[in-house]
Amino acid sequence: MKQVYAALNPTEAHLVAGLLEQEGIPSTVRGDALFTTVDGGGAVLGMRPTVWIGNPEQETAAKALIARYDRGEILAHPEDAPWICTDCGEHHDPPFTSCWRCGAERPH
Ligand SMILES: [Zn+2]
């Protein structure tokens, strides 16, 4: 296992892991449950959720992909993409800016 990314929050960690999976790089998120236990306590160094890959030989490809993500080259236009309500999990098409089911605002 090799750590390739330290995310700001569990959502970002899973987003990055999903990007890696899309590129054929198996990955797992660690520390997201731990993060939940310190919710409200602010960011604690060493307790940020991290993304790990199973094959160290894919580290270069994984970091290149993450670098593109950090520069905004991936998901540069999230408003054009379908989204999922963070409150109730409902799936939505791009034109909707709030959840038709529970009324929550679209996450940014
Ligand atoms: Zn909703």
Coordinates of C-alpha atoms and ligand atoms in Angstrom, one line a residue:
M1 CA 0.0 0.0 0.0
K2 CA 1.2 3.5 -0.8
Q3 CA -0.3 6.8 0.3
V4 CA -0.8 9.2 -2.6
Y5 CA -3.1 11.9 -1.1
A6 CA -4.1 13.6 2.1
A7 CA -7.6 15.1 1.7
L8 CA -9.2 18.0 3.5
N9 CA -12.3 15.9 4.3
P10 CA -13.8 12.5 3.7
T11 CA -15.8 13.7 0.7
E12 CA -12.7 14.9 -1.1
A13 CA -10.9 11.7 -0.2
H14 CA -13.6 9.5 -1.8
L15 CA -13.7 11.8 -4.8
V16 CA -10.0 11.4 -5.4
A17 CA -10.3 7.6 -4.8
G18 CA -13.1 7.5 -7.4
L19 CA -11.0 9.4 -10.0
L20 CA -8.2 6.8 -9.5
E21 CA -10.6 3.9 -9.8
Q22 CA -11.9 5.5 -13.1
E23 CA -8.3 5.4 -14.4
G24 CA -7.9 1.8 -13.4
I25 CA -5.9 2.4 -10.3
P26 CA -7.4 0.5 -7.3
S27 CA -7.5 2.7 -4.2
T28 CA -8.8 2.9 -0.7
V29 CA -9.6 5.7 1.7
R30 CA -8.2 5.5 5.2
G31 CA -9.1 7.7 8.2
D32 CA -12.5 8.9 7.0
A33 CA -14.2 7.2 10.0
L34 CA -11.6 8.6 12.3
F35 CA -12.3 12.0 10.8
T36 CA -16.0 11.7 11.8
T37 CA -15.1 11.2 15.4
V38 CA -13.3 14.6 15.5
D39 CA -16.0 16.4 13.6
G40 CA -16.5 19.9 15.0
G41 CA -13.1 19.8 16.6
G42 CA -11.4 21.3 13.6
A43 CA -8.7 19.8 11.5
V44 CA -6.2 17.8 13.4
L45 CA -2.8 17.1 11.9
G46 CA -2.4 13.5 11.0
M47 CA -6.1 12.8 11.2
R48 CA -7.0 13.9 7.7
P49 CA -8.4 11.1 5.5
T50 CA -5.8 9.7 3.2
V51 CA -6.0 7.9 -0.2
W52 CA -3.9 4.8 -0.7
I53 CA -3.2 2.7 -3.8
G54 CA -2.5 -1.0 -3.7
N55 CA 0.2 -1.1 -6.4
P56 CA 3.2 1.1 -5.8
E57 CA 4.1 0.9 -9.5
Q58 CA 1.0 3.0 -10.2
E59 CA 2.2 5.8 -7.9
T60 CA 3.5 8.0 -10.7
A61 CA 0.2 7.7 -12.7
A62 CA -1.8 8.3 -9.5
K63 CA 0.1 11.4 -8.6
A64 CA -0.1 12.7 -12.1
L65 CA -3.9 12.3 -12.0
I66 CA -4.1 14.0 -8.6
A67 CA -1.9 16.9 -9.8
R68 CA -4.4 17.4 -12.6
Y69 CA -7.2 17.3 -10.1
D70 CA -5.4 19.9 -7.8
R71 CA -5.0 22.2 -10.8
G72 CA -8.7 22.0 -11.6
E73 CA -8.2 20.2 -14.9
I74 CA -10.5 17.4 -13.8
L75 CA -14.0 18.4 -12.9
A76 CA -13.2 21.9 -14.2
H77 CA -16.9 22.4 -14.9
P78 CA -18.8 20.6 -12.2
E79 CA -21.9 22.6 -13.0
D80 CA -22.2 20.6 -16.2
A81 CA -22.1 17.3 -14.3
P82 CA -24.8 15.3 -12.6
W83 CA -24.7 15.7 -8.9
I84 CA -25.9 13.9 -5.7
C85 CA -27.7 15.6 -2.8
T86 CA -25.5 15.4 0.3
D87 CA -28.5 15.5 2.5
C88 CA -30.7 12.8 1.1
G89 CA -28.6 11.1 -1.6
E90 CA -31.0 11.9 -4.5
H91 CA -29.4 12.0 -8.0
H92 CA -29.9 15.1 -10.1
D93 CA -29.3 16.3 -13.6
P94 CA -27.1 19.4 -14.2
P95 CA -29.8 22.1 -14.5
F96 CA -31.1 21.7 -11.0
T97 CA -29.4 24.0 -8.4
S98 CA -31.3 22.6 -5.4
C99 CA -32.7 19.2 -4.4
W100 CA -36.2 18.7 -5.6
R101 CA -36.7 16.1 -2.9
C102 CA -35.5 17.7 0.3
G103 CA -34.8 21.3 -0.8
A104 CA -31.1 21.3 0.0
E105 CA -28.8 23.5 -2.0
R106 CA -26.5 21.9 -4.6
P107 CA -23.0 21.4 -3.0
H108 CA -20.2 23.4 -4.4
Ligands
ZN1 ZN -31.9 16.1 -1.0

